[in-house]
């Protein structure tokens, strides 16, 4: 998988409107007695999110594990197919703006060791683009389903499980963790340069690494970091941000090195919801992670990729899969593609003579956009024109 196919983010913060899920029945959640053995396998989407299977009222469904969502969000498509009654009239804050939401009652939601009886789910349109995949998912599993328990995410083994709060299944570095009172999402804090940034949303649904506000970046006073531009995709649209790699940052007891940081524009999503930024799965996947807000701690055990320089684009093209072609979503500032005149919206049907297939995201072909500097890549546009691009480091 190429990290640069698309990096997605999807965050919903539920408001206190009449149709808000906050005013609806919560249901009763229990864990099985053998919770330690109830691992849930997941796969990373091209957008770097954790996709897995579960059941909603006995119907199989696909889901994204998203601790940056206040209330779990069901797709309108699934609700219609299941003939669920949806109450409407609310809205929520998401990356890119506001989205309309509804609410539907459910009898049972189950995955791994968890069963929730009763309660319900927020309902919204969940586009495939928000997961960086050709296929949309049915549910964003949010804070309301997981906060009472310890969430153990084993990225190396592509699995997670829910345990009773207070369990310590492994040792690592401790960082503070809680659920914010206002937005009802997982939050922690980060020390970046000269700045202590808090609250930082701990967001497994955000495929990027670390995201901070423009004010937070200015307060950090980090010099000498080369930057470019990138895009994030949320439920409400697209946002362009600045991106660079910082030498180090601290998160509680942990000092992390070679960390990719995005800087949102002034007035961006984090600023809108009075947050200092987000800690996404692009960062968390370098560790085994325990999220236990009831015990007020996050445990991070470094994996094999911790502190290694992150994969970075050498082409300057961010592309998304559109069936049998790649669509240029963003041309990064200062990169080879910008200098060669590429523009967003162009489509690529072949790379070095190989056509784009449905399994492109998992194929070796997908690594071209972040391959070694100096490589010459032949890209055939879908209008038949062929271009050449010489890869290089530019940030």
PDB file of N, CA and C in Angstrom, residues 173-257:
ATOM      1  N   UNK A 173       5.347   3.287  27.254  1.00  0.00           N
ATOM      2  CA  UNK A 173       5.396   4.666  27.744  1.00  0.00           C
ATOM      3  C   UNK A 173       3.979   5.169  27.983  1.00  0.00           C
ATOM      4  N   UNK A 174       3.783   5.896  29.075  1.00  0.00           N
ATOM      5  CA  UNK A 174       2.453   6.361  29.471  1.00  0.00           C
ATOM      6  C   UNK A 174       2.250   7.824  29.089  1.00  0.00           C
ATOM      7  N   UNK A 175       1.091   8.113  28.523  1.00  0.00           N
ATOM      8  CA  UNK A 175       0.658   9.470  28.231  1.00  0.00           C
ATOM      9  C   UNK A 175      -0.723   9.675  28.827  1.00  0.00           C
ATOM     10  N   UNK A 176      -1.084  10.915  29.182  1.00  0.00           N
ATOM     11  CA  UNK A 176      -2.422  11.148  29.731  1.00  0.00           C
ATOM     12  C   UNK A 176      -3.492  10.933  28.673  1.00  0.00           C
ATOM     13  N   UNK A 177      -4.659  10.463  29.107  1.00  0.00           N
ATOM     14  CA  UNK A 177      -5.780  10.245  28.202  1.00  0.00           C
ATOM     15  C   UNK A 177      -7.075  10.432  28.951  1.00  0.00           C
ATOM     16  N   UNK A 178      -8.006  11.118  28.338  1.00  0.00           N
ATOM     17  CA  UNK A 178      -9.333  11.294  28.930  1.00  0.00           C
ATOM     18  C   UNK A 178     -10.340  11.490  27.809  1.00  0.00           C
ATOM     19  N   UNK A 179     -11.606  11.640  28.166  1.00  0.00           N
ATOM     20  CA  UNK A 179     -12.656  11.994  27.222  1.00  0.00           C
ATOM     21  C   UNK A 179     -13.055  13.436  27.506  1.00  0.00           C
ATOM     22  N   UNK A 180     -12.967  14.296  26.501  1.00  0.00           N
ATOM     23  CA  UNK A 180     -13.268  15.710  26.716  1.00  0.00           C
ATOM     24  C   UNK A 180     -14.747  15.887  27.079  1.00  0.00           C
ATOM     25  N   UNK A 181     -15.010  16.801  27.989  1.00  0.00           N
ATOM     26  CA  UNK A 181     -16.375  17.010  28.460  1.00  0.00           C
ATOM     27  C   UNK A 181     -17.256  17.678  27.420  1.00  0.00           C
ATOM     28  N   UNK A 182     -16.642  18.530  26.592  1.00  0.00           N
ATOM     29  CA  UNK A 182     -17.459  19.279  25.641  1.00  0.00           C
ATOM     30  C   UNK A 182     -17.713  18.510  24.359  1.00  0.00           C
ATOM     31  N   UNK A 183     -16.646  17.962  23.734  1.00  0.00           N
ATOM     32  CA  UNK A 183     -16.804  17.282  22.448  1.00  0.00           C
ATOM     33  C   UNK A 183     -16.917  15.772  22.557  1.00  0.00           C
ATOM     34  N   UNK A 184     -16.685  15.215  23.723  1.00  0.00           N
ATOM     35  CA  UNK A 184     -16.869  13.785  23.970  1.00  0.00           C
ATOM     36  C   UNK A 184     -16.042  12.914  23.025  1.00  0.00           C
ATOM     37  N   UNK A 185     -14.749  13.228  22.920  1.00  0.00           N
ATOM     38  CA  UNK A 185     -13.814  12.426  22.151  1.00  0.00           C
ATOM     39  C   UNK A 185     -12.568  12.184  23.000  1.00  0.00           C
ATOM     40  N   UNK A 186     -11.751  11.198  22.604  1.00  0.00           N
ATOM     41  CA  UNK A 186     -10.520  10.897  23.324  1.00  0.00           C
ATOM     42  C   UNK A 186      -9.527  12.046  23.136  1.00  0.00           C
ATOM     43  N   UNK A 187      -8.890  12.508  24.245  1.00  0.00           N
ATOM     44  CA  UNK A 187      -7.923  13.601  24.139  1.00  0.00           C
ATOM     45  C   UNK A 187      -6.676  13.309  24.981  1.00  0.00           C
ATOM     46  N   UNK A 188      -5.559  13.843  24.504  1.00  0.00           N
ATOM     47  CA  UNK A 188      -4.286  13.758  25.214  1.00  0.00           C
ATOM     48  C   UNK A 188      -3.565  15.095  25.024  1.00  0.00           C
ATOM     49  N   UNK A 189      -2.219  15.088  25.085  1.00  0.00           N
ATOM     50  CA  UNK A 189      -1.455  16.317  24.875  1.00  0.00           C
ATOM     51  C   UNK A 189      -0.103  15.972  24.262  1.00  0.00           C
ATOM     52  N   UNK A 190       0.523  16.972  23.621  1.00  0.00           N
ATOM     53  CA  UNK A 190       1.804  16.802  22.948  1.00  0.00           C
ATOM     54  C   UNK A 190       2.694  17.993  23.258  1.00  0.00           C
ATOM     55  N   UNK A 191       3.982  17.754  23.472  1.00  0.00           N
ATOM     56  CA  UNK A 191       4.967  18.826  23.581  1.00  0.00           C
ATOM     57  C   UNK A 191       5.730  18.884  22.266  1.00  0.00           C
ATOM     58  N   UNK A 192       5.532  19.969  21.519  1.00  0.00           N
ATOM     59  CA  UNK A 192       6.157  20.149  20.211  1.00  0.00           C
ATOM     60  C   UNK A 192       7.011  21.407  20.258  1.00  0.00           C
ATOM     61  N   UNK A 193       8.321  21.250  20.167  1.00  0.00           N
ATOM     62  CA  UNK A 193       9.207  22.399  20.262  1.00  0.00           C
ATOM     63  C   UNK A 193       8.988  23.128  21.562  1.00  0.00           C
ATOM     64  N   UNK A 194       8.700  24.428  21.487  1.00  0.00           N
ATOM     65  CA  UNK A 194       8.497  25.251  22.682  1.00  0.00           C
ATOM     66  C   UNK A 194       7.056  25.228  23.174  1.00  0.00           C
ATOM     67  N   UNK A 195       6.182  24.475  22.515  1.00  0.00           N
ATOM     68  CA  UNK A 195       4.749  24.531  22.829  1.00  0.00           C
ATOM     69  C   UNK A 195       4.250  23.252  23.493  1.00  0.00           C
ATOM     70  N   UNK A 196       3.378  23.415  24.474  1.00  0.00           N
ATOM     71  CA  UNK A 196       2.610  22.307  25.047  1.00  0.00           C
ATOM     72  C   UNK A 196       1.204  22.402  24.466  1.00  0.00           C
ATOM     73  N   UNK A 197       0.852  21.446  23.640  1.00  0.00           N
ATOM     74  CA  UNK A 197      -0.385  21.514  22.887  1.00  0.00           C
ATOM     75  C   UNK A 197      -1.431  20.595  23.506  1.00  0.00           C
ATOM     76  N   UNK A 198      -2.556  21.167  23.895  1.00  0.00           N
ATOM     77  CA  UNK A 198      -3.657  20.384  24.462  1.00  0.00           C
ATOM     78  C   UNK A 198      -4.949  21.192  24.356  1.00  0.00           C
ATOM     79  N   UNK A 199      -6.082  20.524  24.219  1.00  0.00           N
ATOM     80  CA  UNK A 199      -6.226  19.074  24.066  1.00  0.00           C
ATOM     81  C   UNK A 199      -5.933  18.625  22.631  1.00  0.00           C
ATOM     82  N   UNK A 200      -5.273  17.479  22.508  1.00  0.00           N
ATOM     83  CA  UNK A 200      -5.031  16.836  21.219  1.00  0.00           C
ATOM     84  C   UNK A 200      -5.966  15.634  21.114  1.00  0.00           C
ATOM     85  N   UNK A 201      -6.816  15.596  20.096  1.00  0.00           N
ATOM     86  CA  UNK A 201      -7.741  14.480  19.924  1.00  0.00           C
ATOM     87  C   UNK A 201      -6.964  13.238  19.508  1.00  0.00           C
ATOM     88  N   UNK A 202      -7.152  12.140  20.218  1.00  0.00           N
ATOM     89  CA  UNK A 202      -6.552  10.856  19.845  1.00  0.00           C
ATOM     90  C   UNK A 202      -7.553  10.181  18.918  1.00  0.00           C
ATOM     91  N   UNK A 203      -7.219  10.161  17.629  1.00  0.00           N
ATOM     92  CA  UNK A 203      -8.205   9.872  16.599  1.00  0.00           C
ATOM     93  C   UNK A 203      -7.768   8.719  15.708  1.00  0.00           C
ATOM     94  N   UNK A 204      -8.218   7.517  16.037  1.00  0.00           N
ATOM     95  CA  UNK A 204      -7.865   6.351  15.209  1.00  0.00           C
ATOM     96  C   UNK A 204      -8.515   6.394  13.836  1.00  0.00           C
ATOM     97  N   UNK A 205      -9.488   7.281  13.632  1.00  0.00           N
ATOM     98  CA  UNK A 205     -10.128   7.415  12.334  1.00  0.00           C
ATOM     99  C   UNK A 205      -9.420   8.370  11.407  1.00  0.00           C
ATOM    100  N   UNK A 206      -8.390   9.046  11.909  1.00  0.00           N
ATOM    101  CA  UNK A 206      -7.608   9.978  11.098  1.00  0.00           C
ATOM    102  C   UNK A 206      -6.344   9.267  10.649  1.00  0.00           C
ATOM    103  N   UNK A 207      -6.196   9.063   9.342  1.00  0.00           N
ATOM    104  CA  UNK A 207      -5.060   8.301   8.834  1.00  0.00           C
ATOM    105  C   UNK A 207      -3.753   9.050   8.826  1.00  0.00           C
ATOM    106  N   UNK A 208      -3.750  10.344   9.123  1.00  0.00           N
ATOM    107  CA  UNK A 208      -2.510  11.107   9.160  1.00  0.00           C
ATOM    108  C   UNK A 208      -1.793  10.864  10.484  1.00  0.00           C
ATOM    109  N   UNK A 209      -0.659  11.520  10.671  1.00  0.00           N
ATOM    110  CA  UNK A 209       0.163  11.298  11.866  1.00  0.00           C
ATOM    111  C   UNK A 209      -0.218  12.289  12.975  1.00  0.00           C
ATOM    112  N   UNK A 210       0.436  13.439  13.010  1.00  0.00           N
ATOM    113  CA  UNK A 210       0.119  14.483  13.976  1.00  0.00           C
ATOM    114  C   UNK A 210      -0.364  15.706  13.217  1.00  0.00           C
ATOM    115  N   UNK A 211      -1.473  16.282  13.654  1.00  0.00           N
ATOM    116  CA  UNK A 211      -2.005  17.498  13.055  1.00  0.00           C
ATOM    117  C   UNK A 211      -2.115  18.564  14.125  1.00  0.00           C
ATOM    118  N   UNK A 212      -1.666  19.795  13.814  1.00  0.00           N
ATOM    119  CA  UNK A 212      -1.738  20.896  14.782  1.00  0.00           C
ATOM    120  C   UNK A 212      -2.348  22.111  14.110  1.00  0.00           C
ATOM    121  N   UNK A 213      -2.796  23.057  14.911  1.00  0.00           N
ATOM    122  CA  UNK A 213      -3.336  24.308  14.387  1.00  0.00           C
ATOM    123  C   UNK A 213      -2.199  25.219  13.935  1.00  0.00           C
ATOM    124  N   UNK A 214      -2.541  26.223  13.145  1.00  0.00           N
ATOM    125  CA  UNK A 214      -1.544  27.201  12.711  1.00  0.00           C
ATOM    126  C   UNK A 214      -0.938  27.918  13.909  1.00  0.00           C
ATOM    127  N   UNK A 215      -1.758  28.263  14.915  1.00  0.00           N
ATOM    128  CA  UNK A 215      -1.242  28.931  16.115  1.00  0.00           C
ATOM    129  C   UNK A 215      -0.314  28.001  16.897  1.00  0.00           C
ATOM    130  N   UNK A 216      -0.657  26.719  16.969  1.00  0.00           N
ATOM    131  CA  UNK A 216       0.181  25.760  17.677  1.00  0.00           C
ATOM    132  C   UNK A 216       1.542  25.605  17.018  1.00  0.00           C
ATOM    133  N   UNK A 217       1.543  25.566  15.692  1.00  0.00           N
ATOM    134  CA  UNK A 217       2.807  25.455  14.952  1.00  0.00           C
ATOM    135  C   UNK A 217       3.675  26.699  15.178  1.00  0.00           C
ATOM    136  N   UNK A 218       3.052  27.864  15.166  1.00  0.00           N
ATOM    137  CA  UNK A 218       3.807  29.095  15.393  1.00  0.00           C
ATOM    138  C   UNK A 218       4.389  29.119  16.808  1.00  0.00           C
ATOM    139  N   UNK A 219       3.609  28.646  17.784  1.00  0.00           N
ATOM    140  CA  UNK A 219       4.086  28.632  19.174  1.00  0.00           C
ATOM    141  C   UNK A 219       5.223  27.639  19.377  1.00  0.00           C
ATOM    142  N   UNK A 220       5.277  26.584  18.563  1.00  0.00           N
ATOM    143  CA  UNK A 220       6.332  25.577  18.698  1.00  0.00           C
ATOM    144  C   UNK A 220       7.708  26.141  18.346  1.00  0.00           C
ATOM    145  N   UNK A 221       7.758  27.115  17.457  1.00  0.00           N
ATOM    146  CA  UNK A 221       8.998  27.803  17.082  1.00  0.00           C
ATOM    147  C   UNK A 221      10.085  26.819  16.630  1.00  0.00           C
ATOM    148  N   UNK A 222       9.722  25.920  15.728  1.00  0.00           N
ATOM    149  CA  UNK A 222      10.682  24.946  15.200  1.00  0.00           C
ATOM    150  C   UNK A 222      11.266  25.491  13.900  1.00  0.00           C
ATOM    151  N   UNK A 223      12.562  25.621  13.847  1.00  0.00           N
ATOM    152  CA  UNK A 223      13.233  26.176  12.667  1.00  0.00           C
ATOM    153  C   UNK A 223      13.837  25.073  11.805  1.00  0.00           C
ATOM    154  N   UNK A 224      13.983  25.363  10.522  1.00  0.00           N
ATOM    155  CA  UNK A 224      14.710  24.464   9.624  1.00  0.00           C
ATOM    156  C   UNK A 224      13.923  23.293   9.086  1.00  0.00           C
ATOM    157  N   UNK A 225      12.600  23.252   9.281  1.00  0.00           N
ATOM    158  CA  UNK A 225      11.787  22.157   8.759  1.00  0.00           C
ATOM    159  C   UNK A 225      11.274  22.520   7.368  1.00  0.00           C
ATOM    160  N   UNK A 226      11.636  21.735   6.373  1.00  0.00           N
ATOM    161  CA  UNK A 226      11.140  21.952   5.012  1.00  0.00           C
ATOM    162  C   UNK A 226       9.693  21.474   4.924  1.00  0.00           C
ATOM    163  N   UNK A 227       8.844  22.260   4.311  1.00  0.00           N
ATOM    164  CA  UNK A 227       7.425  21.914   4.263  1.00  0.00           C
ATOM    165  C   UNK A 227       6.907  21.907   2.833  1.00  0.00           C
ATOM    166  N   UNK A 228       5.756  21.258   2.668  1.00  0.00           N
ATOM    167  CA  UNK A 228       5.031  21.257   1.407  1.00  0.00           C
ATOM    168  C   UNK A 228       3.547  21.285   1.751  1.00  0.00           C
ATOM    169  N   UNK A 229       2.692  20.945   0.806  1.00  0.00           N
ATOM    170  CA  UNK A 229       1.252  20.923   1.056  1.00  0.00           C
ATOM    171  C   UNK A 229       0.704  19.520   0.863  1.00  0.00           C
ATOM    172  N   UNK A 230      -0.431  19.260   1.501  1.00  0.00           N
ATOM    173  CA  UNK A 230      -1.115  17.977   1.355  1.00  0.00           C
ATOM    174  C   UNK A 230      -2.605  18.212   1.557  1.00  0.00           C
ATOM    175  N   UNK A 231      -3.412  17.158   1.425  1.00  0.00           N
ATOM    176  CA  UNK A 231      -4.848  17.289   1.615  1.00  0.00           C
ATOM    177  C   UNK A 231      -5.358  16.244   2.605  1.00  0.00           C
ATOM    178  N   UNK A 232      -6.424  16.599   3.307  1.00  0.00           N
ATOM    179  CA  UNK A 232      -7.146  15.671   4.176  1.00  0.00           C
ATOM    180  C   UNK A 232      -8.585  15.599   3.680  1.00  0.00           C
ATOM    181  N   UNK A 233      -9.180  14.423   3.826  1.00  0.00           N
ATOM    182  CA  UNK A 233     -10.546  14.212   3.374  1.00  0.00           C
ATOM    183  C   UNK A 233     -11.415  13.846   4.567  1.00  0.00           C
ATOM    184  N   UNK A 234     -12.471  14.623   4.767  1.00  0.00           N
ATOM    185  CA  UNK A 234     -13.398  14.362   5.863  1.00  0.00           C
ATOM    186  C   UNK A 234     -14.801  14.155   5.348  1.00  0.00           C
ATOM    187  N   UNK A 235     -15.731  13.989   6.255  1.00  0.00           N
ATOM    188  CA  UNK A 235     -17.115  13.753   5.854  1.00  0.00           C
ATOM    189  C   UNK A 235     -17.705  14.946   5.122  1.00  0.00           C
ATOM    190  N   UNK A 236     -17.159  16.149   5.374  1.00  0.00           N
ATOM    191  CA  UNK A 236     -17.739  17.349   4.769  1.00  0.00           C
ATOM    192  C   UNK A 236     -16.903  17.928   3.645  1.00  0.00           C
ATOM    193  N   UNK A 237     -15.809  17.282   3.287  1.00  0.00           N
ATOM    194  CA  UNK A 237     -15.036  17.811   2.172  1.00  0.00           C
ATOM    195  C   UNK A 237     -13.540  17.697   2.348  1.00  0.00           C
ATOM    196  N   UNK A 238     -12.807  18.530   1.585  1.00  0.00           N
ATOM    197  CA  UNK A 238     -11.362  18.457   1.491  1.00  0.00           C
ATOM    198  C   UNK A 238     -10.722  19.688   2.121  1.00  0.00           C
ATOM    199  N   UNK A 239      -9.598  19.484   2.799  1.00  0.00           N
ATOM    200  CA  UNK A 239      -8.860  20.589   3.410  1.00  0.00           C
ATOM    201  C   UNK A 239      -7.396  20.480   3.006  1.00  0.00           C
ATOM    202  N   UNK A 240      -6.805  21.590   2.586  1.00  0.00           N
ATOM    203  CA  UNK A 240      -5.389  21.631   2.247  1.00  0.00           C
ATOM    204  C   UNK A 240      -4.595  22.113   3.456  1.00  0.00           C
ATOM    205  N   UNK A 241      -3.527  21.388   3.793  1.00  0.00           N
ATOM    206  CA  UNK A 241      -2.693  21.718   4.946  1.00  0.00           C
ATOM    207  C   UNK A 241      -1.227  21.764   4.538  1.00  0.00           C
ATOM    208  N   UNK A 242      -0.418  22.341   5.422  1.00  0.00           N
ATOM    209  CA  UNK A 242       1.040  22.296   5.279  1.00  0.00           C
ATOM    210  C   UNK A 242       1.549  21.049   5.985  1.00  0.00           C
ATOM    211  N   UNK A 243       2.634  20.458   5.478  1.00  0.00           N
ATOM    212  CA  UNK A 243       3.169  19.239   6.079  1.00  0.00           C
ATOM    213  C   UNK A 243       4.690  19.294   6.101  1.00  0.00           C
ATOM    214  N   UNK A 244       5.271  18.772   7.178  1.00  0.00           N
ATOM    215  CA  UNK A 244       6.717  18.673   7.310  1.00  0.00           C
ATOM    216  C   UNK A 244       7.067  17.574   8.301  1.00  0.00           C
ATOM    217  N   UNK A 245       8.348  17.266   8.430  1.00  0.00           N
ATOM    218  CA  UNK A 245       8.799  16.217   9.343  1.00  0.00           C
ATOM    219  C   UNK A 245       9.671  16.857  10.425  1.00  0.00           C
ATOM    220  N   UNK A 246       9.235  16.752  11.685  1.00  0.00           N
ATOM    221  CA  UNK A 246       9.973  17.365  12.787  1.00  0.00           C
ATOM    222  C   UNK A 246      10.921  16.340  13.394  1.00  0.00           C
ATOM    223  N   UNK A 247      12.063  16.792  13.943  1.00  0.00           N
ATOM    224  CA  UNK A 247      13.034  15.845  14.485  1.00  0.00           C
ATOM    225  C   UNK A 247      12.527  15.078  15.694  1.00  0.00           C
ATOM    226  N   UNK A 248      11.680  15.716  16.533  1.00  0.00           N
ATOM    227  CA  UNK A 248      11.210  15.028  17.745  1.00  0.00           C
ATOM    228  C   UNK A 248      10.009  15.750  18.331  1.00  0.00           C
ATOM    229  N   UNK A 249       9.215  15.007  19.084  1.00  0.00           N
ATOM    230  CA  UNK A 249       8.163  15.577  19.924  1.00  0.00           C
ATOM    231  C   UNK A 249       7.965  14.661  21.118  1.00  0.00           C
ATOM    232  N   UNK A 250       7.362  15.179  22.174  1.00  0.00           N
ATOM    233  CA  UNK A 250       7.120  14.383  23.377  1.00  0.00           C
ATOM    234  C   UNK A 250       5.626  14.204  23.608  1.00  0.00           C
ATOM    235  N   UNK A 251       5.280  13.008  24.081  1.00  0.00           N
ATOM    236  CA  UNK A 251       3.910  12.663  24.405  1.00  0.00           C
ATOM    237  C   UNK A 251       3.950  11.920  25.733  1.00  0.00           C
ATOM    238  N   UNK A 252       3.751  12.623  26.843  1.00  0.00           N
ATOM    239  CA  UNK A 252       3.911  12.013  28.156  1.00  0.00           C
ATOM    240  C   UNK A 252       5.342  11.549  28.353  1.00  0.00           C
ATOM    241  N   UNK A 253       5.521  10.282  28.679  1.00  0.00           N
ATOM    242  CA  UNK A 253       6.857   9.721  28.890  1.00  0.00           C
ATOM    243  C   UNK A 253       7.604   9.449  27.589  1.00  0.00           C
ATOM    244  N   UNK A 254       6.890   9.464  26.466  1.00  0.00           N
ATOM    245  CA  UNK A 254       7.467   9.063  25.182  1.00  0.00           C
ATOM    246  C   UNK A 254       8.102  10.240  24.450  1.00  0.00           C
ATOM    247  N   UNK A 255       9.319  10.049  23.952  1.00  0.00           N
ATOM    248  CA  UNK A 255       9.920  10.959  22.983  1.00  0.00           C
ATOM    249  C   UNK A 255       9.930  10.257  21.630  1.00  0.00           C
ATOM    250  N   UNK A 256       9.181  10.803  20.692  1.00  0.00           N
ATOM    251  CA  UNK A 256       9.091  10.225  19.342  1.00  0.00           C
ATOM    252  C   UNK A 256       9.934  11.056  18.385  1.00  0.00           C
ATOM    253  N   UNK A 257      10.620  10.398  17.454  1.00  0.00           N
ATOM    254  CA  UNK A 257      11.522  11.093  16.532  1.00  0.00           C
ATOM    255  C   UNK A 257      11.058  10.908  15.082  1.00  0.00           C
TER     256      UNK A 257
END
